[in-house]
Short mmCIF file of C-alpha atoms in Angstrom, two decimals:
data_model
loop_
_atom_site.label_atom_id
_atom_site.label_comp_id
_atom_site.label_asym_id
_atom_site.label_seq_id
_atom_site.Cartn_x
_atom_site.Cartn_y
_atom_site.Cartn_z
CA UNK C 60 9.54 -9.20 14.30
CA UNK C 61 11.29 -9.13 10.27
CA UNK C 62 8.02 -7.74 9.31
CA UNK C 63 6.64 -8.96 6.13
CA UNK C 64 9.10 -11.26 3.90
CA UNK C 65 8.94 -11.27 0.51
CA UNK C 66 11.36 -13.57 -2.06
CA UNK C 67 13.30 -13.11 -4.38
CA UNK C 68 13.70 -9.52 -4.21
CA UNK C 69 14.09 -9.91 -8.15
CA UNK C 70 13.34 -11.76 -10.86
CA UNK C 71 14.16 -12.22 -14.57
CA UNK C 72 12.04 -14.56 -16.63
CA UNK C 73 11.40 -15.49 -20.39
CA UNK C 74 8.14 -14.92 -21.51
CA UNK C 75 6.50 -18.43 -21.36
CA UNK C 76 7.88 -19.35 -18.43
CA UNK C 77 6.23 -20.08 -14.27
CA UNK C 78 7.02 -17.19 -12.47
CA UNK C 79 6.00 -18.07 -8.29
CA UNK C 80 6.48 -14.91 -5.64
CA UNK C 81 6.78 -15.61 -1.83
CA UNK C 82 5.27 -14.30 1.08
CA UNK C 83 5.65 -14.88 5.09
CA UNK C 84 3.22 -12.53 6.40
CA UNK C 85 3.64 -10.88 10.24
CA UNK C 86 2.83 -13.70 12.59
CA UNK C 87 -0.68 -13.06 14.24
CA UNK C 88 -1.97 -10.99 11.33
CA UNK C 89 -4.84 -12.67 9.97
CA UNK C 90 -5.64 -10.33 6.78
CA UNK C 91 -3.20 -11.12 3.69
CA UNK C 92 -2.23 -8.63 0.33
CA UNK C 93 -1.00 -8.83 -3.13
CA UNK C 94 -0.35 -6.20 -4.73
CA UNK C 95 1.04 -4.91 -7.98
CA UNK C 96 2.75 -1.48 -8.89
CA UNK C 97 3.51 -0.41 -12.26
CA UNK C 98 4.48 3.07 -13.53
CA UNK C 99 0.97 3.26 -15.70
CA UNK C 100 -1.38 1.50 -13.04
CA UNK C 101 0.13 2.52 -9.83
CA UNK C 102 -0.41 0.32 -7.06
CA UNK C 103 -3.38 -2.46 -7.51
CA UNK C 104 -4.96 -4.83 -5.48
CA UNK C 105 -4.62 -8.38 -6.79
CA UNK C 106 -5.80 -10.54 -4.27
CA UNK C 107 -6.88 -10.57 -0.31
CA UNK C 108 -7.03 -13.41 2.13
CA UNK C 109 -8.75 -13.57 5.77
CA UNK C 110 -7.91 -16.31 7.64
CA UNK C 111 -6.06 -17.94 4.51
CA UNK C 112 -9.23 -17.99 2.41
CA UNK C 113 -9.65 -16.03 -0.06
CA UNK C 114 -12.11 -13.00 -0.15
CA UNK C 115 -11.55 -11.02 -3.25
CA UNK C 116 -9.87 -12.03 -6.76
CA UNK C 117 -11.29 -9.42 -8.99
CA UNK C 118 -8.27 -7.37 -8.99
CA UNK C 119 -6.37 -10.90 -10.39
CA UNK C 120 -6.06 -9.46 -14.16
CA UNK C 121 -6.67 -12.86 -16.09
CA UNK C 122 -6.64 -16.53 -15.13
CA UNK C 123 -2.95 -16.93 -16.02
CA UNK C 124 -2.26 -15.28 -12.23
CA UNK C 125 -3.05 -17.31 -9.11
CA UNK C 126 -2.43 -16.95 -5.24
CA UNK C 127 -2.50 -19.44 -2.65
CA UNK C 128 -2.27 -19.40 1.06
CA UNK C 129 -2.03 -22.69 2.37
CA UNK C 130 -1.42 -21.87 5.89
CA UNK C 131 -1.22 -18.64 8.14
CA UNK C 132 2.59 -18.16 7.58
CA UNK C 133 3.22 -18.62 4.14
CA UNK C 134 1.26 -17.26 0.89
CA UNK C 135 2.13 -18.04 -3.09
CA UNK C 136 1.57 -15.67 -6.46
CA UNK C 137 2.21 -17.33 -9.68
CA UNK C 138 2.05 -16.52 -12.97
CA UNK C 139 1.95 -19.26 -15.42
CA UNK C 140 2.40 -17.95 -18.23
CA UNK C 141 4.75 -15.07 -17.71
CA UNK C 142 4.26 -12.24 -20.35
CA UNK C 143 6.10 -9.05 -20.71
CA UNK C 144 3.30 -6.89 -19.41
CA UNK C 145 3.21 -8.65 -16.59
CA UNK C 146 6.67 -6.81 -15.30
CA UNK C 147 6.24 -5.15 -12.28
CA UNK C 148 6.98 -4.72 -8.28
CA UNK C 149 4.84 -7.02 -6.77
CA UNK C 150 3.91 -6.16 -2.74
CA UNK C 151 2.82 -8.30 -0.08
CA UNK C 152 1.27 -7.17 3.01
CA UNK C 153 -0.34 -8.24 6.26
CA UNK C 154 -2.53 -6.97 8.78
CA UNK C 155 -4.23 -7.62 11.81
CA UNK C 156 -7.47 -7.06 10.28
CA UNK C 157 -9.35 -4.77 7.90
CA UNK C 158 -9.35 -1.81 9.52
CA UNK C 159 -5.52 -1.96 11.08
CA UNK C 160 -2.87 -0.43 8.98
CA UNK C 161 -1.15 -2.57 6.50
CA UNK C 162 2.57 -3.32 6.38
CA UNK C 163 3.71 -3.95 3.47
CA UNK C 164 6.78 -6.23 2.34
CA UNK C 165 9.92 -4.96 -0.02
CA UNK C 166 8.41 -6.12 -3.09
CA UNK C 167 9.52 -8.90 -5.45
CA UNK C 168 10.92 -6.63 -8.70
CA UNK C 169 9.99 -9.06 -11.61
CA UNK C 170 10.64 -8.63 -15.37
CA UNK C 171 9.49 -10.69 -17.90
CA UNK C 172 12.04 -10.63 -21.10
CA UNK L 11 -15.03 4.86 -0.62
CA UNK L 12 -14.49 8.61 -1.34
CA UNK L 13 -11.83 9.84 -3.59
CA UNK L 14 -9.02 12.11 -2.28
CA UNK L 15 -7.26 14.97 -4.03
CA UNK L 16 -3.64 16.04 -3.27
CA UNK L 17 -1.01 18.41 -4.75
CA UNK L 18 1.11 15.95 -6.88
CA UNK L 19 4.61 17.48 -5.26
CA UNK L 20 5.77 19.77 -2.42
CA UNK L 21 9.13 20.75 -0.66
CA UNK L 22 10.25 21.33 2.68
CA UNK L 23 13.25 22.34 4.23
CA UNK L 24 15.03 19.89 6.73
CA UNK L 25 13.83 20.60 10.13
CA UNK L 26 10.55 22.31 9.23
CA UNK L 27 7.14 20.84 9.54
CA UNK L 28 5.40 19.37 6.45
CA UNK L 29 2.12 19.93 5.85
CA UNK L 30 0.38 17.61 3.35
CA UNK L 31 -3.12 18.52 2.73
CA UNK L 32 -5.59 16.06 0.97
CA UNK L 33 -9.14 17.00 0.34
CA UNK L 34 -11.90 14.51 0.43
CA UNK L 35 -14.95 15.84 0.62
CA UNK L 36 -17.53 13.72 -0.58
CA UNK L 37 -16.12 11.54 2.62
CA UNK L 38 -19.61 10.09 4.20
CA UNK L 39 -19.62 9.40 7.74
CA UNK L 40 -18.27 5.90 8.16
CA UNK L 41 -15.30 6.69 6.54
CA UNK L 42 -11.92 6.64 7.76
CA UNK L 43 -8.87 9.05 6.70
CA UNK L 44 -5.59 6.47 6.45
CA UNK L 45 -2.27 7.80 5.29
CA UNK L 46 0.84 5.95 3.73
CA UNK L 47 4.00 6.61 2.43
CA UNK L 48 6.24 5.11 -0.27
CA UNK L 49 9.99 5.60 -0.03
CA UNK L 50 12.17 5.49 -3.23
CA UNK L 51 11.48 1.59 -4.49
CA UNK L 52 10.07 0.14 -0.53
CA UNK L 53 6.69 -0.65 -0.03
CA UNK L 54 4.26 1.56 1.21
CA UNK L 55 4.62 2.77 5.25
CA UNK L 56 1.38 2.88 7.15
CA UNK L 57 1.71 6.50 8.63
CA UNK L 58 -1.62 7.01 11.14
CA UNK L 59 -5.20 7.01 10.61
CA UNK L 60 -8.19 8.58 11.77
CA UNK L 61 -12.01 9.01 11.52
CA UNK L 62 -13.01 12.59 13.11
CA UNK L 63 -11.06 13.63 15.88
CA UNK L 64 -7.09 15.03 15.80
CA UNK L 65 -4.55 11.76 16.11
CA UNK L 66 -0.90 11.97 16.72
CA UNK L 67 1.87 8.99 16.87
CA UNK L 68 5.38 8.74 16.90
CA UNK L 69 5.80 9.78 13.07
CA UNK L 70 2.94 12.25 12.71
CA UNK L 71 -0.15 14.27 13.30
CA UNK L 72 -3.14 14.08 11.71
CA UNK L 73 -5.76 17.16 11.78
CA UNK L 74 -9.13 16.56 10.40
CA UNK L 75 -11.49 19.49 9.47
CA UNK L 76 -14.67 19.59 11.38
CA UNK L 77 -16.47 19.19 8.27
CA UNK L 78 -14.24 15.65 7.27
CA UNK L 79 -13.85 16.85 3.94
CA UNK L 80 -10.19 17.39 4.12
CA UNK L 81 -7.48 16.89 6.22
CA UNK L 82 -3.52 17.64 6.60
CA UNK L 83 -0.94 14.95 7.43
CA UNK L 84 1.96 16.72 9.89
CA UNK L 85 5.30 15.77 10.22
CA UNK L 86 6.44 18.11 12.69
CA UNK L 87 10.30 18.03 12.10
CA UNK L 88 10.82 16.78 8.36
CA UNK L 89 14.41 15.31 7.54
CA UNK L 90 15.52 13.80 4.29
CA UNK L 91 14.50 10.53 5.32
CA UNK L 92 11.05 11.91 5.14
CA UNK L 93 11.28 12.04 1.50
CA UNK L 94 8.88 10.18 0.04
CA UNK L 95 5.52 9.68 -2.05
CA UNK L 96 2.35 10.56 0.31
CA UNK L 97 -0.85 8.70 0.08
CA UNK L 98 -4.13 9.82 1.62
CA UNK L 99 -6.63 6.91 1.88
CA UNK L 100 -10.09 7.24 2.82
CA UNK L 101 -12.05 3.87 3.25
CA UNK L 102 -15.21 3.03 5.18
CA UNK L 103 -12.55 -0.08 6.82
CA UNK L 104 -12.74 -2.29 4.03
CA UNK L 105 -9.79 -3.78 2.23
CA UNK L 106 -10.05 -1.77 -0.90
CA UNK L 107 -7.82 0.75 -0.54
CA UNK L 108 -7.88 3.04 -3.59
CA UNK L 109 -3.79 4.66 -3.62
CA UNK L 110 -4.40 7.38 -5.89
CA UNK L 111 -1.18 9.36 -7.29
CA UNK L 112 -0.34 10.56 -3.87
CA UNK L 113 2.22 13.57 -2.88
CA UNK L 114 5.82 13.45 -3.57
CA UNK L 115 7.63 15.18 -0.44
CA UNK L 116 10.58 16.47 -1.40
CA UNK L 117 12.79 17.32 2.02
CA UNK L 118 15.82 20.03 1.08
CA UNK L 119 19.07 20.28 2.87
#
């Protein structure tokens, strides 16, 4: 299996601009993750999906962010509009279920200019 | 879910164990101990995980006091790959894990 794969690996924006991150989770794992690490904040969690529904948004800091996951394979952040503070590593990761260990993807390395 | 405490760095010399201690003792008794590490700019690693009794896997150990309210992460023969930032977890199964600051390993040569 690739394990979790994130794209791109890196992105520079304006500020202003649509910023959307990718994510192919592990095939079988049901149980999806976004998260976001920053130096100040450490690692956060944005956003988790069972079964491609959503569960829990409240780590999603403002409505400018959004996450889809239209079917079990595939899964969408985006950012519309981008702002500077919104530069970070952004993680996706998949699991079984709740209580299995997580594996997490490279991270998508966005800045916002 | 509880909150964990852990030194913020350590060393250890290539080929030794390294012991990473977290303490957690306002765990209650649903509560699971889950450790992760984070490798210079990867995402985190799930290590092993455990809820009372002693686990070991491939990568590590995990020893769990009787009382649950710490526990030390063991990886028997550290290398410099091992370097890394440590994260002790504990969480009643839900998704919220809370990463905390972790431990940064540091292995020497």
């Amino acid at each position: 299996d690739a394990g979790v794969i994130q794209s791109p690996r890196h992105e520079v924006t304006e500020m202003g601009q649509e910023v959307t991150l990718r994510c192919k989770p592990i095939s079988g794992h049901n149980s999806l993750f976004w998260y976001r690490q920053t130096m100040m904040r450490g690692l956060e969690l944005l956003i988790y999906f069972n079964n491609n529904v959503p569960i829990d948004d409240s780590g999603m800091p403002e409505d400018r962010f959004s996450a889809k996951m239209p079917n079990a394979s595939f899964s969408t952040l985006k950012i519309q509009p981008s702002e500077p503070r919104d530069s970070a590593v952004y993680f996706c990761a998949s699991s079984l279920s709740e209580s299995y260990g997580y594996t997490f993807g490279s991270g998508t390395r966005l800045t916002v200019v | 879910d509880a909150k964990t405490t852990q030194p913020p760095s350590m060393d250890c010399a290539e080929g030794r164990a390294a012991n990473l201690p977290c303490n957690h003792s306002t765990i209650s008794g649903n509560e699971y101990v889950y450790w992760y590490r984070q490798i210079h700019s990867q995402g985190p690693q799930y290590i092993i995980h455990g809820l009372k009794n002693n686990e070991t896997n491939e990568m590590a150990s995990l020893i769990i006091t009787e009382d649950r309210k710490s526990s030390t992460l063991i990886l028997p023969h550290a290398t410099l790959r091992d370097t890394a930032v440590y994260y002790c977890i504990v969480t009643s199964g839900t998704y919220k894990y809370i990463f905390g600051t972790g431990t940064r390993l540091k292995v020497l040569a």
